[in-house]
Structures are given as C-alpha cells and as structure tokens.
XYZ file of C-alpha atoms in Angstrom:
697
model
C -18.701 -117.709 58.130
C -21.849 -117.224 56.095
C -23.858 -114.109 56.878
C -27.025 -115.059 58.798
C -28.916 -112.074 57.463
C -31.040 -111.786 54.338
C -31.455 -108.788 52.052
C -33.639 -107.542 49.243
C -31.768 -107.318 45.941
C -30.974 -103.675 45.361
C -32.411 -103.474 41.848
C -35.548 -105.445 42.637
C -36.119 -103.104 45.555
C -35.716 -100.127 43.226
C -38.265 -101.604 40.809
C -40.645 -101.915 43.737
C -40.136 -98.209 44.453
C -40.834 -97.315 40.835
C -43.958 -99.448 40.956
C -45.118 -97.305 43.890
C -44.768 -94.320 41.573
C -46.927 -96.070 38.969
C -49.562 -96.998 41.550
C -50.139 -93.294 42.235
C -51.806 -93.155 38.820
C -54.568 -95.301 40.317
C -55.383 -92.834 43.092
C -58.662 -91.233 42.039
C -58.325 -88.721 44.890
C -55.613 -86.968 42.889
C -56.242 -84.525 40.019
C -56.354 -86.457 36.767
C -53.332 -84.753 35.220
C -51.319 -85.442 38.353
C -52.140 -89.144 37.912
C -51.033 -88.917 34.292
C -47.789 -87.283 35.410
C -47.007 -90.265 37.643
C -47.137 -92.535 34.578
C -44.678 -90.144 32.958
C -42.340 -90.215 35.977
C -42.538 -94.012 36.162
C -41.587 -94.291 32.482
C -38.745 -91.779 32.757
C -37.341 -93.534 35.839
C -37.436 -96.871 34.063
C -35.604 -95.464 31.067
C -32.726 -94.218 33.225
C -32.679 -97.504 35.146
C -32.054 -99.430 31.933
C -29.440 -96.976 30.734
C -27.402 -97.277 33.928
C -28.157 -100.253 36.145
C -29.277 -102.806 33.566
C -26.510 -101.721 31.201
C -23.970 -102.383 33.976
C -25.376 -105.852 34.719
C -25.434 -106.740 31.014
C -21.805 -105.717 30.656
C -20.932 -108.163 33.460
C -23.231 -110.863 32.052
C -21.543 -110.640 28.644
C -18.062 -110.796 30.145
C -17.227 -107.296 28.838
C -16.512 -106.039 32.356
C -15.636 -107.703 35.645
C -17.334 -107.088 38.965
C -16.394 -107.870 42.549
C -20.088 -107.979 43.455
C -21.497 -110.428 40.929
C -20.446 -113.255 38.622
C -21.345 -113.628 34.960
C -24.032 -116.165 35.895
C -25.557 -114.109 38.729
C -25.622 -111.028 36.452
C -27.487 -113.004 33.791
C -29.988 -114.305 36.323
C -30.519 -110.814 37.723
C -31.153 -109.331 34.264
C -33.724 -112.066 33.628
C -35.384 -111.333 36.987
C -35.417 -107.603 36.235
C -36.994 -108.155 32.818
C -39.693 -110.432 34.271
C -40.602 -107.839 36.906
C -40.531 -104.981 34.380
C -42.776 -106.896 31.965
C -45.226 -107.516 34.803
C -45.240 -103.837 35.689
C -45.633 -102.777 32.076
C -48.728 -104.971 31.808
C -50.107 -103.023 34.766
C -49.126 -99.740 33.153
C -51.099 -100.661 30.034
C -54.087 -101.654 32.165
C -53.973 -98.449 34.248
C -53.570 -96.271 31.174
C -56.247 -97.922 29.046
C -58.808 -98.836 31.707
C -58.445 -95.934 34.123
C -56.801 -92.881 32.557
C -58.368 -92.854 29.092
C -61.948 -93.378 30.381
C -61.351 -90.634 32.988
C -60.248 -88.248 30.217
C -63.317 -89.170 28.156
C -65.566 -88.562 31.166
C -64.150 -85.034 31.189
C -64.873 -84.585 27.477
C -61.301 -85.219 26.317
C -61.181 -87.892 23.615
C -57.641 -89.157 23.245
C -57.378 -91.155 20.017
C -55.226 -94.239 20.487
C -54.796 -95.313 16.874
C -54.868 -93.920 13.356
C -58.633 -94.304 12.953
C -60.481 -91.051 13.610
C -63.994 -89.769 13.331
C -65.064 -88.627 9.814
C -65.146 -84.977 10.928
C -61.383 -85.111 11.683
C -60.156 -87.009 8.648
C -59.538 -83.985 6.424
C -57.888 -82.084 9.282
C -55.305 -84.755 9.986
C -54.561 -85.140 6.260
C -53.983 -81.394 5.897
C -52.032 -81.200 9.164
C -49.832 -84.071 8.045
C -49.064 -82.489 4.659
C -48.318 -79.044 6.066
C -46.724 -79.691 9.474
C -45.223 -83.192 9.496
C -44.462 -84.496 6.011
C -41.584 -82.051 5.275
C -39.602 -83.416 8.242
C -39.937 -87.148 7.572
C -37.020 -89.139 6.193
C -37.801 -92.835 5.628
C -34.628 -94.927 5.608
C -34.592 -98.386 3.994
C -33.403 -101.312 6.073
C -31.815 -104.194 4.268
C -30.108 -106.911 6.251
C -26.324 -106.712 5.844
C -26.716 -104.015 3.158
C -28.407 -100.916 4.547
C -28.513 -100.484 8.302
C -29.283 -97.085 9.755
C -28.157 -95.938 13.194
C -30.955 -95.696 15.715
C -30.492 -92.786 18.086
C -30.827 -93.208 21.799
C -34.342 -92.862 23.216
C -35.818 -91.549 19.976
C -39.064 -92.930 18.645
C -39.014 -94.635 15.286
C -41.677 -96.189 13.145
C -40.739 -99.542 11.631
C -42.689 -100.068 8.421
C -43.208 -103.147 6.244
C -44.602 -102.682 2.767
C -44.871 -104.348 -0.625
C -44.595 -102.968 -4.179
C -47.993 -102.625 -5.742
C -48.656 -105.095 -8.554
C -50.510 -104.278 -11.726
C -53.945 -105.839 -11.774
C -53.983 -109.207 -13.494
C -56.670 -111.743 -14.031
C -55.311 -113.982 -11.277
C -54.564 -112.389 -7.915
C -50.898 -112.163 -6.882
C -50.185 -113.913 -3.661
C -48.723 -111.626 -0.997
C -45.946 -114.103 -0.352
C -44.718 -113.785 -3.928
C -43.832 -110.132 -3.410
C -40.672 -109.549 -1.345
C -41.331 -107.182 1.545
C -39.461 -103.920 1.987
C -38.597 -102.471 5.378
C -38.112 -98.865 6.424
C -37.493 -97.003 9.649
C -38.543 -93.413 10.131
C -37.632 -91.164 13.049
C -40.398 -89.053 14.493
C -39.693 -85.322 14.074
C -39.155 -84.595 17.783
C -37.872 -81.059 17.491
C -40.307 -79.890 14.837
C -43.709 -81.248 15.839
C -45.243 -81.766 19.317
C -45.841 -85.341 20.442
C -49.515 -84.583 21.104
C -51.698 -82.752 18.607
C -54.898 -80.940 19.547
C -57.627 -81.519 16.972
C -60.681 -79.289 16.404
C -63.403 -79.579 19.030
C -66.646 -81.259 18.097
C -69.813 -80.554 20.016
C -68.746 -80.632 23.701
C -65.649 -82.753 23.222
C -61.939 -81.942 22.917
C -59.723 -84.273 20.884
C -56.053 -85.237 21.179
C -53.907 -87.485 19.022
C -50.385 -88.898 19.066
C -48.302 -87.493 16.225
C -47.216 -91.039 15.255
C -50.858 -92.007 14.747
C -51.281 -89.076 12.348
C -48.225 -90.349 10.483
C -49.629 -93.895 10.377
C -52.917 -92.594 8.960
C -51.032 -91.008 6.055
C -48.415 -93.618 5.206
C -49.923 -93.995 1.738
C -48.808 -90.427 0.980
C -45.228 -91.255 2.000
C -45.017 -94.486 0.014
C -46.972 -94.069 -3.236
C -46.766 -97.172 -5.353
C -46.573 -99.441 -2.316
C -49.014 -101.342 -0.152
C -48.231 -100.601 3.469
C -48.791 -103.823 5.371
C -47.991 -102.708 8.930
C -46.259 -100.107 11.056
C -45.025 -100.333 14.646
C -43.182 -98.120 17.108
C -39.665 -99.047 18.223
C -36.901 -97.400 20.211
C -33.402 -98.093 21.435
C -31.978 -97.363 24.883
C -28.202 -97.069 24.954
C -25.717 -97.472 27.775
C -25.399 -93.977 29.267
C -22.782 -94.777 31.879
C -19.514 -92.977 31.272
C -16.502 -95.090 32.164
C -13.667 -92.805 33.095
C -10.375 -93.199 34.840
C -11.430 -92.010 38.290
C -7.808 -91.757 39.399
C -6.902 -89.278 36.663
C -5.821 -85.717 37.410
C -8.395 -82.940 37.176
C -7.101 -81.773 33.793
C -7.196 -85.316 32.371
C -10.664 -85.841 33.829
C -11.990 -82.720 32.102
C -10.518 -83.894 28.803
C -11.959 -87.404 29.265
C -15.424 -86.113 30.040
C -15.523 -83.675 27.135
C -14.696 -86.549 24.827
C -16.900 -89.249 26.379
C -20.045 -87.208 27.038
C -20.323 -86.750 23.274
C -20.286 -90.527 22.846
C -23.097 -91.154 25.358
C -25.665 -91.155 22.560
C -23.831 -93.881 20.674
C -23.281 -96.267 23.581
C -23.999 -99.975 23.371
C -27.618 -101.051 23.071
C -29.043 -102.077 26.454
C -32.726 -102.240 25.500
C -34.717 -102.596 22.289
C -38.339 -101.715 22.983
C -41.000 -102.652 20.457
C -44.763 -102.700 20.124
C -45.768 -106.101 21.474
C -48.343 -106.420 18.650
C -45.515 -106.698 16.109
C -45.520 -110.100 14.291
C -42.651 -112.431 15.159
C -41.204 -112.491 11.632
C -41.178 -108.661 11.530
C -39.384 -108.550 14.885
C -36.928 -111.239 13.784
C -35.987 -109.179 10.731
C -35.282 -106.076 12.851
C -33.303 -108.087 15.407
C -31.053 -109.449 12.655
C -30.779 -106.168 10.769
C -29.796 -104.092 13.796
C -27.755 -106.854 15.470
C -29.913 -106.879 18.582
C -29.319 -109.536 21.241
C -32.438 -111.395 22.287
C -31.940 -110.531 25.943
C -32.180 -106.835 24.987
C -35.765 -107.202 23.769
C -38.444 -105.531 25.876
C -42.054 -105.706 24.650
C -43.767 -102.354 24.998
C -47.058 -100.655 24.315
C -48.451 -99.337 21.066
C -47.189 -95.906 22.136
C -43.686 -95.794 23.578
C -41.909 -93.025 25.528
C -44.859 -92.413 27.794
C -42.610 -90.101 29.808
C -43.844 -87.532 27.258
C -47.265 -87.646 28.942
C -46.096 -84.849 31.237
C -46.581 -82.611 28.157
C -50.125 -83.818 27.454
C -52.248 -80.735 26.698
C -55.164 -79.968 28.994
C -57.827 -78.379 26.763
C -60.639 -78.662 29.328
C -61.344 -75.677 31.552
C -63.166 -77.951 33.992
C -60.033 -80.027 34.624
C -57.621 -78.157 36.793
C -53.933 -78.919 36.504
C -52.429 -79.918 39.844
C -51.494 -76.884 41.876
C -48.666 -77.196 44.358
C -48.581 -75.000 47.456
C -46.670 -71.807 46.824
C -43.298 -71.782 48.637
C -43.461 -69.609 51.749
C -41.338 -66.566 52.316
C -40.516 -66.308 55.993
C -41.910 -63.225 57.675
C -38.818 -63.091 59.868
C -36.813 -62.574 56.693
C -38.795 -59.858 55.010
C -37.128 -57.380 52.710
C -35.962 -55.229 55.606
C -34.365 -57.992 57.663
C -30.747 -58.946 57.092
C -30.302 -62.725 56.953
C -26.799 -62.171 58.274
C -28.166 -60.347 61.331
C -30.809 -62.989 61.968
C -28.421 -65.947 61.649
C -25.862 -64.193 63.839
C -28.474 -64.395 66.633
C -29.858 -67.887 66.010
C -29.698 -70.762 63.561
C -32.152 -70.755 60.671
C -33.725 -73.890 59.184
C -35.311 -73.867 55.742
C -37.339 -76.765 54.375
C -37.815 -76.778 50.605
C -40.138 -76.728 48.747
C -42.335 -75.461 51.581
C -39.955 -72.529 52.041
C -38.759 -70.386 49.180
C -35.287 -70.991 47.733
C -35.106 -67.237 47.225
C -33.958 -66.974 50.858
C -30.714 -68.710 49.918
C -30.276 -66.487 46.856
C -30.867 -63.495 49.152
C -28.250 -64.914 51.549
C -25.689 -65.092 48.726
C -26.701 -61.665 47.439
C -26.155 -60.196 50.890
C -22.705 -61.805 50.990
C -21.890 -60.233 47.622
C -22.647 -56.725 48.873
C -21.452 -57.071 52.473
C -18.111 -55.265 52.786
C -17.030 -57.679 55.521
C -17.301 -60.717 53.242
C -13.843 -61.828 52.180
C -14.549 -65.255 50.675
C -17.442 -67.400 49.447
C -16.938 -71.155 49.142
C -19.509 -73.483 47.562
C -19.759 -77.103 46.401
C -21.504 -77.731 43.085
C -23.039 -81.121 42.329
C -26.152 -80.252 40.320
C -27.321 -76.745 39.492
C -30.157 -75.459 37.343
C -29.542 -74.238 33.804
C -29.044 -70.456 33.810
C -28.562 -70.842 37.560
C -29.303 -67.869 39.809
C -26.748 -69.328 42.243
C -23.996 -69.322 39.615
C -24.948 -65.832 38.406
C -24.767 -64.507 41.981
C -21.350 -66.112 42.534
C -20.095 -64.487 39.331
C -21.414 -61.152 40.610
C -19.488 -61.743 43.854
C -16.244 -62.314 41.958
C -16.863 -59.196 39.879
C -17.469 -57.313 43.135
C -13.977 -58.192 44.320
C -14.830 -61.142 46.578
C -12.681 -64.248 46.589
C -14.944 -67.056 45.349
C -14.031 -70.741 45.344
C -16.340 -73.358 43.841
C -15.721 -77.070 43.929
C -17.310 -78.572 40.801
C -18.092 -82.281 40.749
C -17.688 -83.350 37.151
C -18.817 -86.914 37.816
C -22.454 -85.977 38.582
C -24.241 -88.343 36.220
C -26.187 -86.634 33.404
C -25.000 -83.229 34.662
C -21.447 -83.508 33.364
C -22.002 -81.148 30.429
C -23.844 -78.526 32.465
C -21.189 -78.636 35.191
C -18.374 -78.310 32.662
C -20.087 -75.348 30.998
C -20.854 -73.503 34.238
C -17.336 -74.182 35.558
C -15.750 -72.658 32.460
C -18.100 -69.666 32.696
C -17.227 -69.111 36.366
C -13.527 -69.515 35.702
C -13.719 -66.852 32.997
C -15.292 -64.519 35.593
C -12.338 -64.959 37.951
C -13.758 -67.658 40.235
C -11.332 -70.271 41.522
C -12.538 -73.674 40.313
C -11.515 -76.945 41.925
C -12.475 -80.014 39.916
C -13.244 -83.581 40.896
C -10.964 -85.416 43.277
C -9.350 -88.621 41.982
C -11.044 -91.641 43.557
C -13.698 -89.592 45.365
C -16.952 -87.903 44.420
C -17.984 -84.764 46.308
C -21.690 -85.049 47.067
C -21.762 -82.701 50.085
C -23.978 -79.622 49.742
C -22.201 -76.938 51.760
C -21.356 -73.256 51.484
C -19.241 -71.002 53.653
C -19.217 -67.217 53.872
C -15.930 -66.176 55.481
C -15.903 -62.687 56.988
C -13.494 -60.280 58.594
C -14.208 -56.925 60.197
C -13.208 -53.804 58.282
C -10.567 -53.187 60.950
C -9.445 -56.819 60.992
C -11.492 -57.751 64.037
C -12.874 -61.257 64.313
C -16.573 -61.502 63.383
C -18.843 -64.503 62.717
C -18.656 -66.440 59.472
C -21.698 -68.252 58.106
C -22.215 -71.837 56.997
C -24.965 -73.326 54.870
C -25.413 -77.100 55.072
C -28.082 -78.777 52.999
C -29.493 -82.188 52.162
C -30.140 -81.005 48.581
C -28.375 -79.288 45.711
C -27.962 -75.579 45.052
C -30.657 -75.840 42.425
C -33.640 -73.511 42.352
C -35.553 -75.823 39.981
C -35.397 -78.965 42.146
C -35.937 -76.839 45.272
C -39.543 -76.463 44.067
C -39.960 -80.206 43.541
C -37.792 -81.996 46.160
C -38.049 -81.936 49.943
C -34.736 -80.788 51.407
C -33.524 -79.175 54.621
C -31.002 -76.368 54.715
C -29.323 -75.117 57.872
C -27.855 -71.620 58.063
C -25.664 -71.035 61.102
C -23.035 -68.711 62.495
C -22.227 -71.161 65.301
C -18.430 -71.317 65.346
C -18.523 -75.020 66.267
C -20.077 -75.698 62.859
C -18.552 -72.948 60.697
C -15.014 -73.882 61.757
C -15.634 -77.479 60.764
C -17.234 -76.540 57.439
C -13.983 -74.669 56.735
C -12.172 -77.934 57.518
C -14.462 -79.711 55.020
C -13.294 -77.334 52.283
C -9.677 -77.867 53.378
C -10.335 -81.605 53.146
C -11.798 -81.180 49.643
C -8.719 -79.230 48.540
C -6.310 -81.657 50.255
C -8.207 -84.960 50.657
C -5.196 -86.963 51.743
C -4.071 -84.723 54.588
C -5.120 -85.759 58.112
C -8.205 -83.939 59.349
C -10.566 -84.449 62.273
C -14.114 -83.367 63.118
C -15.783 -83.050 66.495
C -19.300 -82.105 65.401
C -19.804 -83.021 61.747
C -20.140 -86.464 60.211
C -17.926 -86.354 57.144
C -17.609 -89.247 54.708
C -15.346 -91.030 54.136
C -13.544 -89.620 57.163
C -15.665 -90.632 60.161
C -19.236 -91.409 59.052
C -19.159 -95.192 59.194
C -17.381 -95.319 62.555
C -19.696 -92.777 64.192
C -22.890 -94.242 62.745
C -21.872 -97.667 64.032
C -21.152 -96.123 67.432
C -24.523 -94.378 67.575
C -26.399 -97.560 66.651
C -24.354 -99.564 69.157
C -25.179 -96.995 71.845
C -28.891 -97.533 71.181
C -28.345 -101.291 71.491
C -26.541 -100.831 74.827
C -29.304 -98.514 76.101
C -32.003 -101.029 75.155
C -30.126 -103.818 76.905
C -29.733 -101.639 80.015
C -33.382 -100.616 80.140
C -32.678 -97.052 78.994
C -34.771 -95.209 76.359
C -33.684 -96.294 72.898
C -34.827 -95.794 69.338
C -33.686 -95.007 65.807
C -35.591 -93.001 63.195
C -34.159 -92.570 59.721
C -35.374 -90.826 56.601
C -33.346 -91.878 53.572
C -33.600 -92.157 49.828
C -31.737 -95.466 49.832
C -30.647 -98.007 52.457
C -28.427 -100.669 50.889
C -25.108 -100.708 52.776
C -24.956 -104.186 54.295
C -22.759 -103.135 57.217
C -25.303 -100.532 58.340
C -28.242 -102.835 57.562
C -26.653 -105.535 59.714
C -26.270 -103.018 62.551
C -29.963 -102.148 62.284
C -30.837 -105.872 62.338
C -28.744 -106.205 65.502
C -30.511 -103.197 67.018
C -33.907 -104.722 66.285
C -32.833 -108.058 67.773
C -31.807 -106.187 70.954
C -35.210 -104.555 71.291
C -34.435 -101.128 69.795
C -37.514 -99.754 67.994
C -36.425 -98.767 64.479
C -38.653 -96.554 62.324
C -37.520 -96.106 58.732
C -38.903 -93.884 56.013
C -37.214 -95.007 52.791
C -38.176 -93.486 49.460
C -36.308 -95.767 47.086
C -34.032 -98.785 47.459
C -34.090 -100.740 50.677
C -32.034 -103.907 51.122
C -33.276 -104.374 54.684
C -36.171 -106.854 54.989
C -38.546 -105.929 57.819
C -40.637 -108.405 59.787
C -38.143 -111.299 59.814
C -38.634 -113.404 62.914
C -35.907 -112.844 65.475
C -34.091 -110.393 63.178
C -36.194 -107.403 62.163
C -39.452 -107.677 64.091
C -38.853 -104.262 65.670
C -38.251 -102.528 62.348
C -41.040 -100.672 60.548
C -40.393 -99.414 57.034
C -42.713 -97.089 55.166
C -42.386 -95.099 51.974
C -44.158 -91.966 50.784
C -44.691 -91.133 47.126
C -46.623 -87.910 46.741
C -46.614 -84.547 45.035
C -43.028 -83.726 46.080
C -40.031 -86.024 45.765
C -38.875 -86.973 49.268
C -35.150 -86.207 49.071
C -33.884 -85.106 52.502
C -31.826 -87.458 54.662
C -32.373 -87.196 58.399
C -30.935 -89.384 61.171
C -32.432 -89.405 64.643
C -31.126 -91.377 67.646
C -32.913 -91.498 71.004
C -29.584 -91.178 72.870
C -31.018 -92.112 76.264
C -33.715 -89.430 76.065
C -31.498 -86.597 74.784
C -32.340 -87.036 71.101
C -29.722 -86.363 68.434
C -30.921 -85.163 65.032
C -28.664 -84.986 61.973
C -29.269 -83.480 58.537
C -27.213 -85.181 55.861
C -26.404 -85.307 52.161
C -25.625 -89.036 52.488
C -27.803 -92.043 51.936
C -26.828 -95.271 53.660
C -25.105 -96.706 50.642
C -21.543 -97.948 50.553
C -20.591 -95.320 47.974
C -21.918 -92.498 50.176
C -20.209 -93.719 53.315
C -16.846 -94.843 51.926
C -16.276 -93.282 48.488
C -17.857 -89.839 48.545
C -17.322 -86.678 50.509
C -20.610 -86.181 52.368
C -21.547 -83.973 55.298
C -24.068 -84.512 58.103
C -24.635 -81.737 60.610
C -26.207 -82.031 64.059
C -29.036 -79.689 64.991
C -27.666 -77.964 68.062
C -30.572 -75.527 68.467
C -33.330 -77.254 70.520
C -36.033 -75.266 68.648
C -34.941 -76.588 65.284
C -34.393 -80.097 66.569
C -37.990 -80.151 67.845
C -39.231 -78.795 64.524
C -37.683 -81.711 62.646
C -39.059 -84.163 65.209
C -42.539 -82.661 64.752
C -42.203 -83.130 60.993
C -41.015 -86.707 61.589
C -44.174 -87.269 63.612
C -46.306 -86.187 60.636
C -44.333 -88.329 58.189
C -44.437 -91.469 60.309
C -48.163 -91.014 60.905
C -49.178 -90.468 57.285
C -52.474 -92.293 56.675
C -53.015 -91.209 53.056
C -49.832 -91.693 51.020
C -47.604 -93.936 53.149
C -47.100 -97.512 51.989
C -45.500 -100.397 53.845
C -42.249 -101.878 52.649
C -42.934 -105.379 53.892
C -41.105 -108.626 53.302
C -43.376 -109.396 50.317
C -42.774 -105.963 48.709
C -46.553 -105.692 48.453
C -46.585 -101.872 48.509
C -49.900 -101.817 50.370
C -51.076 -98.570 51.910
C -50.609 -98.125 55.649
C -54.128 -98.794 56.999
C -55.780 -95.734 58.441
C -58.054 -97.559 60.883
C -59.708 -95.087 63.243
C -56.789 -92.623 63.079
C -57.188 -89.128 61.704
C -56.503 -88.466 58.046
C -52.912 -87.224 57.669
C -51.397 -86.489 54.266
C -47.918 -85.660 55.526
C -46.742 -83.348 52.740
C -49.802 -81.150 53.016
C -49.746 -81.338 56.825
C -46.093 -80.219 56.889
C -46.980 -77.159 54.842
C -49.761 -76.266 57.285
C -47.461 -76.903 60.260
C -44.699 -74.656 58.924
C -47.214 -71.999 58.003
C -48.510 -72.047 61.581
C -45.004 -71.172 62.776
C -44.978 -68.130 60.573
C -45.142 -65.358 63.111
C -42.480 -62.796 63.974
C -40.201 -63.652 66.883
C-alpha cells in the first residue's frame, strides 16, 4: 500500500537550512564581520555537501554504485534539482556580497578591491609586493588537450589563463584568430601568501585586495612575450567519501583507513566551479582538457572559496569583531570545591558554550588524582587537535589508572586525527578499542569507576553528553552534559561500555535509550502514549530539539500524533523531512529553526507524559542511521531541578522572536513574526538565564 504521507527531500531540506545560514548575512543588526562570517560558513557547508552528498548521488546516477534508496534516473533528477537550487542561492550570495557587504565595508572606510584595477597610489605597491612576496611561488603549467594535462588538487584555487604569442609589428595587423591560443593553469600559493592582502592606507581609508587579483594585475611579468587575453578562477571539488568495508575487523579497518585517507585528495571530480564570466569556448577547452562531465559544472563568482572570508582582516578600529559571551565558570564549582563531592550529592548539568568546558577537564583531572579511581572509560568521536581531554587521559594512565577509550575511526574528516590520537594513547598504555564492524559509535559518554581504599563500595560517576569531548567545539556548539553519581544511570552506562566491547551479546536497559538496542521501540511507545493521552482527553504534547529529522518511521509517528490532536513543537536546525501545515496530517505541528551566533547542536526530547513530563538528553538525531546503525545514548533527567531548567530553556527557544525562522511547507525561511510579543533572542536570553542561577546552593 502506498504511503499516504509526503516528505521534503532530505537534500533539498538541507539546502534550505544552508540558505538560512546565508540569510544571516543580510541581518544588519549583527556586527558586520559576523555577517561576513555567515557567508564563509555557507560556502564551507556547501563545499562539504558536494564532496559527500552530491558525490554519492552522482555515483548512483552514473551507475558506478547501486542504492536501495534511489534509482539511476531519480539520482540524476535529484542532482539536477540540487544544482538548480544551488545556482539560485549562489545568485543571492553574489547579490548579498556585492550589494550589501561591500558597501557596508566601504561605509566603514574599508575599500575591498574586487578586481585587478587599483587606484594609482597603490599600483607601485602591488607590483613590488607581487615581485617580492608572490612571484617566487608561482608555477604556471601549460594545458594542452590530450598532451599536457595537470592534476588539479581538491579545493585549491587555480587561475586559468589564455594568452597569445606576441607578433612582431607588421604593416598589416595580425588577426587574433590567426594566432593559436595557449592555455595555462596556475595554483595560488595557499601556504605562502595570505588570501587577503592589506594595502597601505590612504587618507581615512583602509584597503584590502584578493591575492589572485594582485596576480592578475601582474600577469605580464609572468608571461613576457605573450599577450594575456583573459584569466579566470577555477577549482575542483573531489569525492571525499571513504568507501570502506564496514564489516572488516578492527585491524583491517585501521589498515584500510590509513591507505584510503591518503587518497581522499585524489577522489573523483564531483564539482568543477568556474567564474561564470568565462567565455564558452574557454570553458569548453577546459572541460575537454580535464575530462570534466557537463553535469559537474557549477558556475561561480569571480572570487571562489569564499569560505576564506572568515580570515578577512579587520583594519578598522571602529568596527568591532563579534564578541561571544565568555563561558561561565560555576560558582558552585570554584577551585576549592570537589566536583566529585558535589556530584555525589546531586546531579550536575552543564550547557556549553554558556558554561566552561574546563569543568569537564577538571572532572577528569580530579579522577586522575583521586586514589579511589580505578578505571576511566571514554568514547571518542571527534576531539580537538592537541586535545586537553586526551592529554589528561594519558596522564591518568601514567598515574597508574586503568584507562579504556573507544575510538570511532569512521568519524568523517576526523579519521586521521582519531588514528593519530589513538596511537599516541596506546603508546601511553591506554587500552584502545576501535570501530565495531557494521556499527558506528556516536554516543558521547564517560565513566569513572571507583572503589574504596579498603574495597568498600562507593559511587562511580557518569558523564553523558549531546556533544563531543572537544574543547574547541564546546565554545561554538550548544550541548548539554550531565554528570551524575546516580547508580540507576552509572550502572547502565557501564552496560553501554560492555555493549560497545561485545555488541552482539544480549543486553537490556531500564533507564537509558540506547541505539540500536531499544531507541526505536521506546520512541514509538512514547509517541503512541501521547496519542492515547490526547484521544482520552489527558494532557499530551511533544517537544523536540534536533539537528536532523529524516527517519520516515518517526516522521510518520509524528504525523499520526498531529492527526490525533497532539501538539508537536519542533526545533530543527538542519534537515527536516516532515512537512508541517498539511491539512489533516500535520496541522498541529510547528517547526522552527534558529541560526545564530552558536551552532545549535544538542538533541533534547520532551514528552508531556500525562502531566509528568519526561526530558531526555541524547546524542542521536532522528535519522535512520542514528536509530538503527549507530550506538547512541539518551539519558533521562531524573532530577526535577534539572528537568525544569531544560524546560525553561525550551521556553526561551520556542519563543525566540529575533532569530527563529519557520520551516513551512513552502520552505520560505521567513522569520517568526514578533507581533506584540517581547523581543527574545534565545541564545542571549539563555546566557542571562543561566547567569541568574549562578548563586551558591
């Protein structure tokens, strides 16, 4: 029987999310450099999207790989739809950049040159700068169809140049067409020269210039004896997905990854981006020379890789760079207070980046030096480079503690870092458990196991988080972390680690939701309970905060809940397959999204439960992979104080009147209208709320 429900296409929904990121660059209430940074984030997101998602669809469309989810024809149609939407968005990006950002910079006395033509008072400077700082690192490579074809590196900027040999002057002019053109490509010297060059000030104005425009202004010095006709930016995006045998043993998996990570940079072309001003015959030559498929062509701007805008210098003292609130250190956990002692009395809830990640480092440090600590167990999905977490775990091992770390090698784009840190920890005596065949461990949990000095039973401690053990992202992403000594939770976290070590042995959980063990069944049951309560006239309601909602089974359950009269409030940052506002199906579902200074990353589930609300903190989005093919952990908040705290924060998020946008059935991304309600910018309001709680117990 055909499914009666409709869904947004996952990738189109993601593009809508990324467009919300771009739209933040239009918000004149934000500091100018924060607006510029949103253009950078948008561009970086899009790059990764092409490397992974579009590359996958193209592989199916070409017949290179098979998929249970889409046919060759549907993959082709989806790629075409993606490219149409991306081209539309890129037109908007050009408009926002040229008509909003550049004039705003100029208004603040920052002149950002956008081509090779500069004011007379800068001409000598850029010539000298080019000769001294850039020229030594340039290596023009000829391109000759079927004769000389250079390899274009992934995501590097190149200049494609067309020129003609100069002719000696004769009485009759030589027609351009009679001289065969020559083609060159030249990689920009990424590592040697900054992308943006600060030029000398003039009067009250500061000046900036793209390094490629300085190169373009001096092409005659690179090609003496030639007439340079034109020069355009190009770049290649390559398939970055690593296809590995997921059923392989840990040792084989390590070997596979070491080999295949090195080949990521030489993957198949999934996108050829070029300056849309390039003449057709010039583009045709490059397409033939580099064996580019037409469906891989993406017209771009004059300046590509705008993700580099996050490095744009700010020479103006009047323009303040965006300042984020400083993470709070809890007064209840000052230098004199033992975290162990505090958590032994009551659960502790941290909310990054509002709270300092140093509390967790302090927690680990205390475990290292506590004589009653016998074992530390941690999952590693993504960690920072030169990680304080890893360094503290190594110190624990050197201090005689038993340390076990589960390292997920299949964390995309973190494979190399995870391999390196795993080998470093192993050398320090830490027990390393690598990826599980057929499963990815995405749970963010830690366990401090303790025993009294005389063998008496004393509390152990568990740490359950929605985010990674990563001090860098803990300053950028919103994530909850629960620290507890409650035996109901700590005993089950120990079972999670047993499950990770022996994933095919039977295991049960009474308090935790653990994918793929019981999550789907229990989530269905909790939604069904809300449906039954609504039908029986009992209080009902579902509130969810997720990065992504695309699992059709769970979406269908939410549709059924809405049809039964259950009010459903969703805060979805990214992909959302559920279509709100469908008559008779999703009229009781409201979906909003917040894009602001911090990346909304925490996953929180809340069910009305007949008036006795249940609140869960989870590492899992509602995606099929998270529910059925990954080890994920969701923990209930058993402490009424902490449950209420999360509900208060939910209230701020769902009542945002500044940054919240509707996810409606048209994917219009319009702001939630404020009307006569008070102004609430949730992220700032949450900081103030948590600060107000900062008083000693």
